[in-house]
Amino acid sequence: MFIYERNIQRGIKFWSEHENTLNRAYHEYGVLPEYIVGILGVETAYGVNFGKKKVIDVLTTKSMLNDRREGFYTKQLEKFLIMARDSNLDPSNLMGSDSGAMGYGQFIPSSYLDFAVDFNQDGVTDLWNPEDAIGSIANYFYQNGWKSSLREVAIRAQYKGSRCRKLTTGYKTKYSQHKLRKAHGIIPRQPLHYQGAVSLIKLPKYSYDELWLGTHNFRVITTYNHDTFYGMVVHQLGEEIKYRRYSSN
């Protein structure tokens, strides 16, 4: 759904157009450009799809549905109005997704207030501006524990057999690499310098299970969206764009 040729080409173009901003975000927050680019490709296809709903309509409606998330959306509506006031934006004109997420990085209002930054320093924190979006995503990762010294995010693993059924998998898991190797024969396919606990990630294929080892920074990516496959698609899209960008030079 996300790693297809047109989206890869959009990502290469976006990186080229905003290389200086991505590099500055890396120097200020320590977040590698490919992961910011990966987020943008998954969330809005680099601005192609910001969402077609008025955010104020979405949040107002969802805050009145009398279901289990009513309180969440009521709080988001409050934060949205604060956000619009503080940023001098017209709340009646801001467009977003079906859940009220906004801008290039699809921040909900609470994330805007907690993590958005005026990265181009024009006096307005505008998530529909690519520079502010880049800086805000980098700040989000930084504030959620991204380790700039750790460049490894996810590494493909090898194991005996074709299916992994005995072990719990997913971004929430944390396994000792020693235990995975000694007890289960699961080892990285290439050198893994990270020494900490890894998440065991399973990508089910038609005839086998593909296993990956996720580091601390992989788990940071999943704070953006609490889903194992989300973390992997951000990783793989970002890495593919990086590979294509530099292999063509």
PDB file of C-alpha atoms in Angstrom:
ATOM      1  CA  MET A   1       0.000   0.000   0.000  1.00  0.00           C
ATOM      2  CA  PHE A   2       2.906   2.394   0.612  1.00  0.00           C
ATOM      3  CA  ILE A   3       6.074   0.978  -0.954  1.00  0.00           C
ATOM      4  CA  TYR A   4       5.267   1.390  -4.620  1.00  0.00           C
ATOM      5  CA  GLU A   5       7.192   3.086  -7.392  1.00  0.00           C
ATOM      6  CA  ARG A   6       5.267   6.343  -7.535  1.00  0.00           C
ATOM      7  CA  ASN A   7       5.542   6.878  -3.792  1.00  0.00           C
ATOM      8  CA  ILE A   8       9.246   6.025  -3.845  1.00  0.00           C
ATOM      9  CA  GLN A   9       9.794   8.619  -6.572  1.00  0.00           C
ATOM     10  CA  ARG A  10       7.810  11.183  -4.578  1.00  0.00           C
ATOM     11  CA  GLY A  11      10.049  10.466  -1.599  1.00  0.00           C
ATOM     12  CA  ILE A  12      13.228  10.884  -3.627  1.00  0.00           C
ATOM     13  CA  LYS A  13      11.930  14.210  -4.964  1.00  0.00           C
ATOM     14  CA  PHE A  14      10.867  15.415  -1.507  1.00  0.00           C
ATOM     15  CA  TRP A  15      14.274  14.537  -0.043  1.00  0.00           C
ATOM     16  CA  SER A  16      16.058  16.416  -2.832  1.00  0.00           C
ATOM     17  CA  GLU A  17      13.855  19.489  -2.446  1.00  0.00           C
ATOM     18  CA  HIS A  18      14.182  19.595   1.348  1.00  0.00           C
ATOM     19  CA  GLU A  19      17.674  18.178   1.842  1.00  0.00           C
ATOM     20  CA  ASN A  20      18.921  21.166   3.844  1.00  0.00           C
ATOM     21  CA  THR A  21      15.928  21.067   6.199  1.00  0.00           C
ATOM     22  CA  LEU A  22      16.255  17.297   6.707  1.00  0.00           C
ATOM     23  CA  ASN A  23      19.964  17.695   7.428  1.00  0.00           C
ATOM     24  CA  ARG A  24      19.268  20.474   9.929  1.00  0.00           C
ATOM     25  CA  ALA A  25      16.667  18.310  11.665  1.00  0.00           C
ATOM     26  CA  TYR A  26      19.259  15.545  11.887  1.00  0.00           C
ATOM     27  CA  HIS A  27      21.852  17.875  13.417  1.00  0.00           C
ATOM     28  CA  GLU A  28      19.382  19.355  15.925  1.00  0.00           C
ATOM     29  CA  TYR A  29      17.455  16.214  16.905  1.00  0.00           C
ATOM     30  CA  GLY A  30      19.623  13.299  15.774  1.00  0.00           C
ATOM     31  CA  VAL A  31      16.859  11.698  13.682  1.00  0.00           C
ATOM     32  CA  LEU A  32      18.017  10.155  10.415  1.00  0.00           C
ATOM     33  CA  PRO A  33      16.400  11.760   7.325  1.00  0.00           C
ATOM     34  CA  GLU A  34      15.139   8.461   5.906  1.00  0.00           C
ATOM     35  CA  TYR A  35      12.805   7.948   8.867  1.00  0.00           C
ATOM     36  CA  ILE A  36      11.284  11.398   8.593  1.00  0.00           C
ATOM     37  CA  VAL A  37      10.840  10.772   4.864  1.00  0.00           C
ATOM     38  CA  GLY A  38       9.342   7.352   5.642  1.00  0.00           C
ATOM     39  CA  ILE A  39       6.758   8.863   7.988  1.00  0.00           C
ATOM     40  CA  LEU A  40       5.752  11.490   5.417  1.00  0.00           C
ATOM     41  CA  GLY A  41       5.361   8.867   2.707  1.00  0.00           C
ATOM     42  CA  VAL A  42       3.107   6.678   4.820  1.00  0.00           C
ATOM     43  CA  GLU A  43       1.023   9.476   6.322  1.00  0.00           C
ATOM     44  CA  THR A  44       0.252  11.708   3.323  1.00  0.00           C
ATOM     45  CA  ALA A  45       2.321  10.494   0.339  1.00  0.00           C
ATOM     46  CA  TYR A  46       4.378  13.693   0.683  1.00  0.00           C
ATOM     47  CA  GLY A  47       1.402  16.028   0.776  1.00  0.00           C
ATOM     48  CA  VAL A  48      -0.744  14.305  -1.847  1.00  0.00           C
ATOM     49  CA  ASN A  49      -3.382  13.358   0.727  1.00  0.00           C
ATOM     50  CA  PHE A  50      -3.775  15.740   3.664  1.00  0.00           C
ATOM     51  CA  GLY A  51      -7.371  14.646   4.195  1.00  0.00           C
ATOM     52  CA  LYS A  52     -10.609  16.099   2.901  1.00  0.00           C
ATOM     53  CA  LYS A  53     -12.573  16.713   6.100  1.00  0.00           C
ATOM     54  CA  LYS A  54     -12.825  19.906   8.116  1.00  0.00           C
ATOM     55  CA  VAL A  55     -11.022  19.111  11.339  1.00  0.00           C
ATOM     56  CA  ILE A  56     -13.462  21.068  13.479  1.00  0.00           C
ATOM     57  CA  ASP A  57     -16.399  19.126  11.995  1.00  0.00           C
ATOM     58  CA  VAL A  58     -14.702  15.764  12.569  1.00  0.00           C
ATOM     59  CA  LEU A  59     -13.760  16.484  16.172  1.00  0.00           C
ATOM     60  CA  THR A  60     -17.104  18.062  17.060  1.00  0.00           C
ATOM     61  CA  THR A  61     -19.058  15.141  15.594  1.00  0.00           C
ATOM     62  CA  LYS A  62     -16.889  12.451  17.176  1.00  0.00           C
ATOM     63  CA  SER A  63     -17.049  14.165  20.570  1.00  0.00           C
ATOM     64  CA  MET A  64     -20.859  13.714  20.512  1.00  0.00           C
ATOM     65  CA  LEU A  65     -21.125  10.066  19.434  1.00  0.00           C
ATOM     66  CA  ASN A  66     -21.552   8.751  22.965  1.00  0.00           C
ATOM     67  CA  ASP A  67     -19.066   5.908  22.481  1.00  0.00           C
ATOM     68  CA  ARG A  68     -15.901   4.876  24.293  1.00  0.00           C
ATOM     69  CA  ARG A  69     -13.750   7.489  22.505  1.00  0.00           C
ATOM     70  CA  GLU A  70     -16.064  10.443  23.110  1.00  0.00           C
ATOM     71  CA  GLY A  71     -13.814  11.774  25.884  1.00  0.00           C
ATOM     72  CA  PHE A  72     -10.718  11.492  23.700  1.00  0.00           C
ATOM     73  CA  TYR A  73     -12.255  13.527  20.886  1.00  0.00           C
ATOM     74  CA  THR A  74     -13.705  16.106  23.290  1.00  0.00           C
ATOM     75  CA  LYS A  75     -10.170  16.678  24.599  1.00  0.00           C
ATOM     76  CA  GLN A  76      -8.812  16.839  21.042  1.00  0.00           C
ATOM     77  CA  LEU A  77     -11.448  19.428  20.110  1.00  0.00           C
ATOM     78  CA  GLU A  78     -10.376  21.574  23.054  1.00  0.00           C
ATOM     79  CA  LYS A  79      -6.718  21.282  22.088  1.00  0.00           C
ATOM     80  CA  PHE A  80      -7.534  21.995  18.431  1.00  0.00           C
ATOM     81  CA  LEU A  81      -9.155  25.318  19.368  1.00  0.00           C
ATOM     82  CA  ILE A  82      -6.200  26.213  21.582  1.00  0.00           C
ATOM     83  CA  MET A  83      -3.841  25.296  18.745  1.00  0.00           C
ATOM     84  CA  ALA A  84      -5.710  27.457  16.237  1.00  0.00           C
ATOM     85  CA  ARG A  85      -5.795  30.396  18.633  1.00  0.00           C
ATOM     86  CA  ASP A  86      -2.127  30.206  19.572  1.00  0.00           C
ATOM     87  CA  SER A  87      -0.984  29.795  15.952  1.00  0.00           C
ATOM     88  CA  ASN A  88      -3.365  32.423  14.548  1.00  0.00           C
ATOM     89  CA  LEU A  89      -4.986  29.863  12.237  1.00  0.00           C
ATOM     90  CA  ASP A  90      -8.643  29.862  11.197  1.00  0.00           C
ATOM     91  CA  PRO A  91     -10.134  26.689  12.749  1.00  0.00           C
ATOM     92  CA  SER A  92     -13.027  26.678  10.285  1.00  0.00           C
ATOM     93  CA  ASN A  93     -10.691  26.249   7.307  1.00  0.00           C
ATOM     94  CA  LEU A  94      -8.238  23.594   8.484  1.00  0.00           C
ATOM     95  CA  MET A  95      -8.609  20.273   6.670  1.00  0.00           C
ATOM     96  CA  GLY A  96      -7.536  16.852   7.885  1.00  0.00           C
ATOM     97  CA  SER A  97      -8.273  13.149   8.055  1.00  0.00           C
ATOM     98  CA  ASP A  98     -11.330  11.207   9.191  1.00  0.00           C
ATOM     99  CA  SER A  99      -9.827  11.172  12.695  1.00  0.00           C
ATOM    100  CA  GLY A 100      -8.887  14.856  12.805  1.00  0.00           C
ATOM    101  CA  ALA A 101      -5.179  14.402  12.046  1.00  0.00           C
ATOM    102  CA  MET A 102      -3.501  17.287  10.254  1.00  0.00           C
ATOM    103  CA  GLY A 103      -0.701  18.327   7.964  1.00  0.00           C
ATOM    104  CA  TYR A 104       2.171  16.482   6.312  1.00  0.00           C
ATOM    105  CA  GLY A 105       2.779  14.319   9.377  1.00  0.00           C
ATOM    106  CA  GLN A 106      -0.893  13.885  10.376  1.00  0.00           C
ATOM    107  CA  PHE A 107      -0.552  15.186  13.930  1.00  0.00           C
ATOM    108  CA  ILE A 108      -3.603  15.118  16.147  1.00  0.00           C
ATOM    109  CA  PRO A 109      -4.129  18.382  18.096  1.00  0.00           C
ATOM    110  CA  SER A 110      -2.543  17.097  21.325  1.00  0.00           C
ATOM    111  CA  SER A 111       0.582  16.053  19.408  1.00  0.00           C
ATOM    112  CA  TYR A 112       0.639  19.470  17.770  1.00  0.00           C
ATOM    113  CA  LEU A 113       0.685  21.187  21.159  1.00  0.00           C
ATOM    114  CA  ASP A 114       3.275  18.778  22.583  1.00  0.00           C
ATOM    115  CA  PHE A 115       5.670  18.339  19.670  1.00  0.00           C
ATOM    116  CA  ALA A 116       5.095  20.749  16.754  1.00  0.00           C
ATOM    117  CA  VAL A 117       7.816  23.364  16.183  1.00  0.00           C
ATOM    118  CA  ASP A 118       8.196  26.468  14.046  1.00  0.00           C
ATOM    119  CA  PHE A 119      11.204  25.005  12.247  1.00  0.00           C
ATOM    120  CA  ASN A 120      11.432  27.676   9.553  1.00  0.00           C
ATOM    121  CA  GLN A 121      11.121  30.393  12.214  1.00  0.00           C
ATOM    122  CA  ASP A 122       8.478  32.454  10.408  1.00  0.00           C
ATOM    123  CA  GLY A 123       6.427  32.958  13.559  1.00  0.00           C
ATOM    124  CA  VAL A 124       3.784  30.313  12.731  1.00  0.00           C
ATOM    125  CA  THR A 125       3.890  26.601  13.521  1.00  0.00           C
ATOM    126  CA  ASP A 126       2.275  25.291  10.354  1.00  0.00           C
ATOM    127  CA  LEU A 127       2.164  21.533   9.810  1.00  0.00           C
ATOM    128  CA  TRP A 128       1.049  22.080   6.208  1.00  0.00           C
ATOM    129  CA  ASN A 129       4.477  23.636   5.659  1.00  0.00           C
ATOM    130  CA  PRO A 130       7.080  20.945   4.850  1.00  0.00           C
ATOM    131  CA  GLU A 131       9.847  22.598   6.889  1.00  0.00           C
ATOM    132  CA  ASP A 132       7.741  22.809  10.031  1.00  0.00           C
ATOM    133  CA  ALA A 133       6.515  19.242   9.422  1.00  0.00           C
ATOM    134  CA  ILE A 134      10.069  17.908   9.127  1.00  0.00           C
ATOM    135  CA  GLY A 135      11.184  19.625  12.318  1.00  0.00           C
ATOM    136  CA  SER A 136       8.056  18.556  14.185  1.00  0.00           C
ATOM    137  CA  ILE A 137       8.430  14.868  13.288  1.00  0.00           C
ATOM    138  CA  ALA A 138      12.104  15.000  14.298  1.00  0.00           C
ATOM    139  CA  ASN A 139      11.150  16.625  17.607  1.00  0.00           C
ATOM    140  CA  TYR A 140       8.425  14.004  18.147  1.00  0.00           C
ATOM    141  CA  PHE A 141      10.957  11.185  17.814  1.00  0.00           C
ATOM    142  CA  TYR A 142      13.510  13.020  19.935  1.00  0.00           C
ATOM    143  CA  GLN A 143      11.017  13.639  22.741  1.00  0.00           C
ATOM    144  CA  ASN A 144       9.945   9.983  22.619  1.00  0.00           C
ATOM    145  CA  GLY A 145      13.458   8.693  23.208  1.00  0.00           C
ATOM    146  CA  TRP A 146      15.179   8.463  19.812  1.00  0.00           C
ATOM    147  CA  LYS A 147      18.872   7.651  20.309  1.00  0.00           C
ATOM    148  CA  SER A 148      21.012   9.546  17.824  1.00  0.00           C
ATOM    149  CA  SER A 149      23.970   7.236  18.476  1.00  0.00           C
ATOM    150  CA  LEU A 150      21.932   4.211  17.335  1.00  0.00           C
ATOM    151  CA  ARG A 151      21.773   4.043  13.549  1.00  0.00           C
ATOM    152  CA  GLU A 152      20.371   0.498  13.358  1.00  0.00           C
ATOM    153  CA  VAL A 153      16.576   0.295  13.428  1.00  0.00           C
ATOM    154  CA  ALA A 154      15.575  -3.144  12.128  1.00  0.00           C
ATOM    155  CA  ILE A 155      17.687  -6.045  10.859  1.00  0.00           C
ATOM    156  CA  ARG A 156      16.441  -9.128   9.001  1.00  0.00           C
ATOM    157  CA  ALA A 157      16.946 -12.363  10.972  1.00  0.00           C
ATOM    158  CA  GLN A 158      17.413 -15.971   9.952  1.00  0.00           C
ATOM    159  CA  TYR A 159      16.149 -19.100  11.698  1.00  0.00           C
ATOM    160  CA  LYS A 160      15.562 -22.770  11.041  1.00  0.00           C
ATOM    161  CA  GLY A 161      12.263 -23.655   9.454  1.00  0.00           C
ATOM    162  CA  SER A 162       9.706 -21.597   7.592  1.00  0.00           C
ATOM    163  CA  ARG A 163       7.228 -20.582  10.315  1.00  0.00           C
ATOM    164  CA  CYS A 164       7.712 -18.921  13.693  1.00  0.00           C
ATOM    165  CA  ARG A 165       4.837 -19.996  15.941  1.00  0.00           C
ATOM    166  CA  LYS A 166       6.359 -20.625  19.377  1.00  0.00           C
ATOM    167  CA  LEU A 167       7.432 -17.069  20.245  1.00  0.00           C
ATOM    168  CA  THR A 168       5.359 -13.965  20.800  1.00  0.00           C
ATOM    169  CA  THR A 169       6.179 -11.351  18.195  1.00  0.00           C
ATOM    170  CA  GLY A 170       5.488  -7.657  17.720  1.00  0.00           C
ATOM    171  CA  TYR A 171       6.864  -4.228  18.563  1.00  0.00           C
ATOM    172  CA  LYS A 172       6.049  -4.631  22.280  1.00  0.00           C
ATOM    173  CA  THR A 173       8.277  -7.697  22.680  1.00  0.00           C
ATOM    174  CA  LYS A 174      11.762  -7.448  24.141  1.00  0.00           C
ATOM    175  CA  TYR A 175      14.134 -10.375  23.833  1.00  0.00           C
ATOM    176  CA  SER A 176      17.728 -10.885  24.798  1.00  0.00           C
ATOM    177  CA  GLN A 177      19.723 -11.407  21.613  1.00  0.00           C
ATOM    178  CA  HIS A 178      21.707 -14.091  23.428  1.00  0.00           C
ATOM    179  CA  LYS A 179      18.522 -15.991  24.329  1.00  0.00           C
ATOM    180  CA  LEU A 180      17.147 -15.781  20.796  1.00  0.00           C
ATOM    181  CA  ARG A 181      20.408 -17.135  19.448  1.00  0.00           C
ATOM    182  CA  LYS A 182      21.049 -19.892  22.002  1.00  0.00           C
ATOM    183  CA  ALA A 183      17.499 -21.085  22.676  1.00  0.00           C
ATOM    184  CA  HIS A 184      15.836 -20.519  19.325  1.00  0.00           C
ATOM    185  CA  GLY A 185      18.577 -20.243  16.708  1.00  0.00           C
ATOM    186  CA  ILE A 186      17.424 -16.766  15.638  1.00  0.00           C
ATOM    187  CA  ILE A 187      20.352 -14.608  14.534  1.00  0.00           C
ATOM    188  CA  PRO A 188      20.708 -11.416  12.473  1.00  0.00           C
ATOM    189  CA  ARG A 189      21.540 -11.891   8.824  1.00  0.00           C
ATOM    190  CA  GLN A 190      24.142  -9.139   9.028  1.00  0.00           C
ATOM    191  CA  PRO A 191      26.214  -7.782  11.896  1.00  0.00           C
ATOM    192  CA  LEU A 192      24.074  -6.077  14.554  1.00  0.00           C
ATOM    193  CA  HIS A 193      26.118  -3.743  16.713  1.00  0.00           C
ATOM    194  CA  TYR A 194      23.202  -2.866  19.000  1.00  0.00           C
ATOM    195  CA  GLN A 195      23.537  -4.821  22.235  1.00  0.00           C
ATOM    196  CA  GLY A 196      20.157  -4.127  23.864  1.00  0.00           C
ATOM    197  CA  ALA A 197      16.902  -6.066  23.926  1.00  0.00           C
ATOM    198  CA  VAL A 198      15.251  -6.461  20.524  1.00  0.00           C
ATOM    199  CA  SER A 199      11.663  -6.684  19.383  1.00  0.00           C
ATOM    200  CA  LEU A 200      10.942  -9.862  17.441  1.00  0.00           C
ATOM    201  CA  ILE A 201       9.003  -8.857  14.354  1.00  0.00           C
ATOM    202  CA  LYS A 202       7.141 -11.321  12.158  1.00  0.00           C
ATOM    203  CA  LEU A 203       6.024 -10.494   8.634  1.00  0.00           C
ATOM    204  CA  PRO A 204       3.852 -13.406   7.460  1.00  0.00           C
ATOM    205  CA  LYS A 205       4.398 -14.407   3.826  1.00  0.00           C
ATOM    206  CA  TYR A 206       2.489 -16.940   1.759  1.00  0.00           C
ATOM    207  CA  SER A 207       4.862 -19.840   2.398  1.00  0.00           C
ATOM    208  CA  TYR A 208       7.070 -18.604   5.265  1.00  0.00           C
ATOM    209  CA  ASP A 209       7.432 -16.068   8.072  1.00  0.00           C
ATOM    210  CA  GLU A 210       9.994 -13.318   7.608  1.00  0.00           C
ATOM    211  CA  LEU A 211      11.641 -12.383  10.930  1.00  0.00           C
ATOM    212  CA  TRP A 212      13.256  -9.077  11.849  1.00  0.00           C
ATOM    213  CA  LEU A 213      14.959  -7.759  14.966  1.00  0.00           C
ATOM    214  CA  GLY A 214      13.864  -4.271  15.991  1.00  0.00           C
ATOM    215  CA  THR A 215      16.110  -2.059  18.108  1.00  0.00           C
ATOM    216  CA  HIS A 216      15.159   0.657  20.587  1.00  0.00           C
ATOM    217  CA  ASN A 217      14.666   3.159  17.749  1.00  0.00           C
ATOM    218  CA  PHE A 218      12.218   0.812  16.043  1.00  0.00           C
ATOM    219  CA  ARG A 219      10.074   0.953  19.163  1.00  0.00           C
ATOM    220  CA  VAL A 220      10.327   4.748  19.085  1.00  0.00           C
ATOM    221  CA  ILE A 221       8.886   4.737  15.553  1.00  0.00           C
ATOM    222  CA  THR A 222       5.895   2.742  16.804  1.00  0.00           C
ATOM    223  CA  THR A 223       5.051   5.489  19.319  1.00  0.00           C
ATOM    224  CA  TYR A 224       3.882   7.432  16.245  1.00  0.00           C
ATOM    225  CA  ASN A 225       1.416   4.654  15.475  1.00  0.00           C
ATOM    226  CA  HIS A 226       1.191   1.669  17.814  1.00  0.00           C
ATOM    227  CA  ASP A 227       1.469  -1.013  15.170  1.00  0.00           C
ATOM    228  CA  THR A 228       4.271  -3.408  14.203  1.00  0.00           C
ATOM    229  CA  PHE A 229       3.534  -3.269  10.481  1.00  0.00           C
ATOM    230  CA  TYR A 230       3.453   0.536  10.622  1.00  0.00           C
ATOM    231  CA  GLY A 231       6.956   0.591  12.079  1.00  0.00           C
ATOM    232  CA  MET A 232       8.210  -1.804   9.422  1.00  0.00           C
ATOM    233  CA  VAL A 233       6.694   0.058   6.484  1.00  0.00           C
ATOM    234  CA  VAL A 234       8.214   3.341   7.694  1.00  0.00           C
ATOM    235  CA  HIS A 235      11.566   1.573   7.990  1.00  0.00           C
ATOM    236  CA  GLN A 236      11.393  -0.177   4.633  1.00  0.00           C
ATOM    237  CA  LEU A 237      10.044   2.805   2.688  1.00  0.00           C
ATOM    238  CA  GLY A 238      12.665   5.115   4.155  1.00  0.00           C
ATOM    239  CA  GLU A 239      15.472   2.653   3.472  1.00  0.00           C
ATOM    240  CA  GLU A 240      14.319   2.036  -0.112  1.00  0.00           C
ATOM    241  CA  ILE A 241      14.181   5.773  -0.831  1.00  0.00           C
ATOM    242  CA  LYS A 242      17.631   6.257   0.702  1.00  0.00           C
ATOM    243  CA  TYR A 243      19.041   3.399  -1.378  1.00  0.00           C
ATOM    244  CA  ARG A 244      17.535   4.693  -4.624  1.00  0.00           C
ATOM    245  CA  ARG A 245      18.578   8.278  -3.903  1.00  0.00           C
ATOM    246  CA  TYR A 246      22.225   7.479  -3.322  1.00  0.00           C
ATOM    247  CA  SER A 247      22.618   4.592  -5.768  1.00  0.00           C
ATOM    248  CA  SER A 248      21.602   6.881  -8.629  1.00  0.00           C
ATOM    249  CA  ASN A 249      24.281   9.467  -7.784  1.00  0.00           C
TER     250      ASN A 249
END
